[in-house]
Amino acid sequence: MNQFDVIIIGGGIVGATAACALGTAGLAVAVVEAREPVADTGVRDARVFAITRASERIFSALGVWDAISARDICAFREMRVWDAGGSGAIHFDCADIGEPFLGHIIEPRFIQTALLERLQTLADVQLFCPAQFSDIEIGENQVTVVLDDATVLMASLVVAADGARSPLREHLGIQVRVHDYRQSGLVALVKTEHGHQETAWQRFLPDGPLAFLPLSGGWSSIVWTLPSAEVERMLALDSEAFHAALGEAFDFRLGRITGSEQRKAFPLRRLHATHYISERAALIGDAAHTIHPLAGQGVNLGLLDAAALAEVLADAQARGKDAGSMPVLRRYERWRRGDNLLMMSAMDAFNLLFSNARPPLRWARNLGLSLMDAAGPAKDVLMRHAMGLEGDLPALARIPEEVSRSA
Ligand SMILES: Cc1cc2nc3c(=O)[nH]c(=O)nc-3n(C[C@H](O)[C@H](O)[C@H](O)COP(=O)(O)OP(=O)(O)OC[C@H]3O[C@@H](n4cnc5c(N)ncnc54)[C@H](O)[C@@H]3O)c2cc1C
């Protein structure tokens, strides 16, 4: 009875998106999620996602974007990045490339709820929640997953979408390369004296970047990268002292900080799995990679993994091939691992370059920023890549006309 094409361990945003994509393509999917969905209490989430246009297209194609965009989300049209150690600055404006916006700032709970509701309408998707695996056996032709209540599930493939600590990745013995940034991301909701102008702001400080992401009602969500010891100090400050320190770090670009809520911190680590696949198994999302949050790409990369894997598997199924076989899985790994590595390396290079106070480097990066700002076409290409409008995108992330042209 419990025979599926694919079993996904982890029903977070990436796992649920993969399940929607596979279920929509007609594959039978089991999703195993450890945590029961939390009731939406209306309390704002301090940690938000900058969702790219590519991710928005994936959600649209899967029929969840209308439900997400009906919630309290905020489009941003401009992005301003500048260096605290000089005069270098770059300004991105969606109007320069004829787009209505650069992306949206969205609380994770809005996405998670919409995906969960959509999953429940798909006849070929079954959710096992709350549940965890107690054993997994990889056979020659199929995978057997035993849940903690002794339910037995079988499929040709098991997918790890169970986050950065991924118990499944560990069970499979897939190694990871980890780099501890010795930094934490301090997040909070803040009110500023002046409005955010539907702009995402980022100031590069010697200790790391400080981002202000626009939300509705004049609020912003901040991500402040700090050395771990300094984060502890910031978390311990009273509101008044915290507002003063934050305002100064942001050079009072939006005036004084007039209020804040939900200060908390996350340790930052880069993690990359040495392989995204093994016999009858594949990794997606944070189970495969975690990245510095400075360009807000983490979940966006995971969504591209989910869409690419679903495309590869649906294609194999349509051609009568075994979707869990190594040649099929290698196509997924080749597609996504290089792209993710490129983005991770670019973010690390940025982080290193901007945290360096040595005068020649400071001078060079300020010059580089100003030159890039003045270089119209090169800047447009950079902007289009960051928005997910270009690159080797899965069909779900492309505009429908492009997909039919390449078919
Ligand atoms: C400070 C900070 C700011 C960030 N900002 C951004 C941003 O602006 N934009 C962006 O794109 N990304 C951002 N990220 C990254 C983003 O948070 C992650 O990339 C994203 O949440 C990963 O989603 P996931 O579904 O892969 O993993 P997770 O969200 O970790 O989901 C994993 C799921 O698996 C379940 N699970 C775990 N173990 C088991 C098990 N044994 N059995 C069953 N289920 C299991 C968990 O309950 C969970 O639901 C940020 C990260 C940090 C730290």
PDB file of N, CA and C in Angstrom, residues 53 56 75-78 93-104 198 387 389:
ATOM      1  N   ARG A  53      12.863  36.501  -8.305  1.00  0.00           N
ATOM      2  CA  ARG A  53      11.820  36.325  -9.326  1.00  0.00           C
ATOM      3  C   ARG A  53      11.735  34.858  -9.749  1.00  0.00           C
ATOM      4  N   GLU A  56       9.731  33.069  -7.251  1.00  0.00           N
ATOM      5  CA  GLU A  56       8.328  33.490  -7.417  1.00  0.00           C
ATOM      6  C   GLU A  56       7.682  32.707  -8.566  1.00  0.00           C
ATOM      7  N   ALA A  75       7.117  44.006  -1.753  1.00  0.00           N
ATOM      8  CA  ALA A  75       7.980  44.012  -2.945  1.00  0.00           C
ATOM      9  C   ALA A  75       9.091  45.035  -2.722  1.00  0.00           C
ATOM     10  N   PHE A  76      10.297  44.747  -3.220  1.00  0.00           N
ATOM     11  CA  PHE A  76      11.323  45.806  -3.198  1.00  0.00           C
ATOM     12  C   PHE A  76      11.760  46.096  -4.619  1.00  0.00           C
ATOM     13  N   ARG A  77      11.871  47.395  -4.884  1.00  0.00           N
ATOM     14  CA  ARG A  77      12.142  47.843  -6.255  1.00  0.00           C
ATOM     15  C   ARG A  77      13.588  48.262  -6.450  1.00  0.00           C
ATOM     16  N   GLU A  78      14.232  48.614  -5.342  1.00  0.00           N
ATOM     17  CA  GLU A  78      15.623  49.078  -5.446  1.00  0.00           C
ATOM     18  C   GLU A  78      16.481  48.372  -4.409  1.00  0.00           C
ATOM     19  N   ASP A  93      18.164  49.279  -9.637  1.00  0.00           N
ATOM     20  CA  ASP A  93      16.791  49.764  -9.751  1.00  0.00           C
ATOM     21  C   ASP A  93      16.073  48.890 -10.780  1.00  0.00           C
ATOM     22  N   CYS A  94      14.930  48.321 -10.398  1.00  0.00           N
ATOM     23  CA  CYS A  94      14.226  47.402 -11.306  1.00  0.00           C
ATOM     24  C   CYS A  94      13.847  48.106 -12.610  1.00  0.00           C
ATOM     25  N   ALA A  95      13.631  49.418 -12.555  1.00  0.00           N
ATOM     26  CA  ALA A  95      13.230  50.159 -13.762  1.00  0.00           C
ATOM     27  C   ALA A  95      14.319  50.083 -14.838  1.00  0.00           C
ATOM     28  N   ASP A  96      15.591  49.953 -14.424  1.00  0.00           N
ATOM     29  CA  ASP A  96      16.691  49.909 -15.396  1.00  0.00           C
ATOM     30  C   ASP A  96      16.607  48.685 -16.297  1.00  0.00           C
ATOM     31  N   ILE A  97      15.953  47.625 -15.825  1.00  0.00           N
ATOM     32  CA  ILE A  97      15.856  46.431 -16.681  1.00  0.00           C
ATOM     33  C   ILE A  97      14.385  46.126 -17.019  1.00  0.00           C
ATOM     34  N   GLY A  98      13.547  47.133 -16.859  1.00  0.00           N
ATOM     35  CA  GLY A  98      12.142  47.007 -17.272  1.00  0.00           C
ATOM     36  C   GLY A  98      11.340  45.992 -16.480  1.00  0.00           C
ATOM     37  N   GLU A  99      11.708  45.790 -15.204  1.00  0.00           N
ATOM     38  CA  GLU A  99      10.964  44.851 -14.359  1.00  0.00           C
ATOM     39  C   GLU A  99      10.163  45.642 -13.326  1.00  0.00           C
ATOM     40  N   PRO A 100       9.026  45.115 -12.873  1.00  0.00           N
ATOM     41  CA  PRO A 100       8.226  45.872 -11.893  1.00  0.00           C
ATOM     42  C   PRO A 100       8.828  45.892 -10.496  1.00  0.00           C
ATOM     43  N   PHE A 101       9.686  44.906 -10.170  1.00  0.00           N
ATOM     44  CA  PHE A 101      10.372  44.887  -8.870  1.00  0.00           C
ATOM     45  C   PHE A 101      11.560  43.947  -8.935  1.00  0.00           C
ATOM     46  N   LEU A 102      12.410  43.988  -7.909  1.00  0.00           N
ATOM     47  CA  LEU A 102      13.591  43.108  -7.881  1.00  0.00           C
ATOM     48  C   LEU A 102      13.250  41.766  -7.220  1.00  0.00           C
ATOM     49  N   GLY A 103      12.349  41.800  -6.265  1.00  0.00           N
ATOM     50  CA  GLY A 103      11.965  40.581  -5.545  1.00  0.00           C
ATOM     51  C   GLY A 103      10.990  40.949  -4.437  1.00  0.00           C
ATOM     52  N   HIS A 104      10.736  39.989  -3.544  1.00  0.00           N
ATOM     53  CA  HIS A 104       9.808  40.247  -2.425  1.00  0.00           C
ATOM     54  C   HIS A 104      10.440  39.804  -1.118  1.00  0.00           C
ATOM     55  N   GLU A 198      10.751  51.120  -0.122  1.00  0.00           N
ATOM     56  CA  GLU A 198      10.691  49.840  -0.867  1.00  0.00           C
ATOM     57  C   GLU A 198      12.060  49.455  -1.417  1.00  0.00           C
ATOM     58  N   MET A 387      18.507  38.120  -9.525  1.00  0.00           N
ATOM     59  CA  MET A 387      17.049  38.001  -9.456  1.00  0.00           C
ATOM     60  C   MET A 387      16.569  36.653  -9.966  1.00  0.00           C
ATOM     61  N   LEU A 389      16.767  35.762 -13.183  1.00  0.00           N
ATOM     62  CA  LEU A 389      16.151  35.926 -14.508  1.00  0.00           C
ATOM     63  C   LEU A 389      17.027  35.312 -15.592  1.00  0.00           C
TER      64      LEU A 389
END
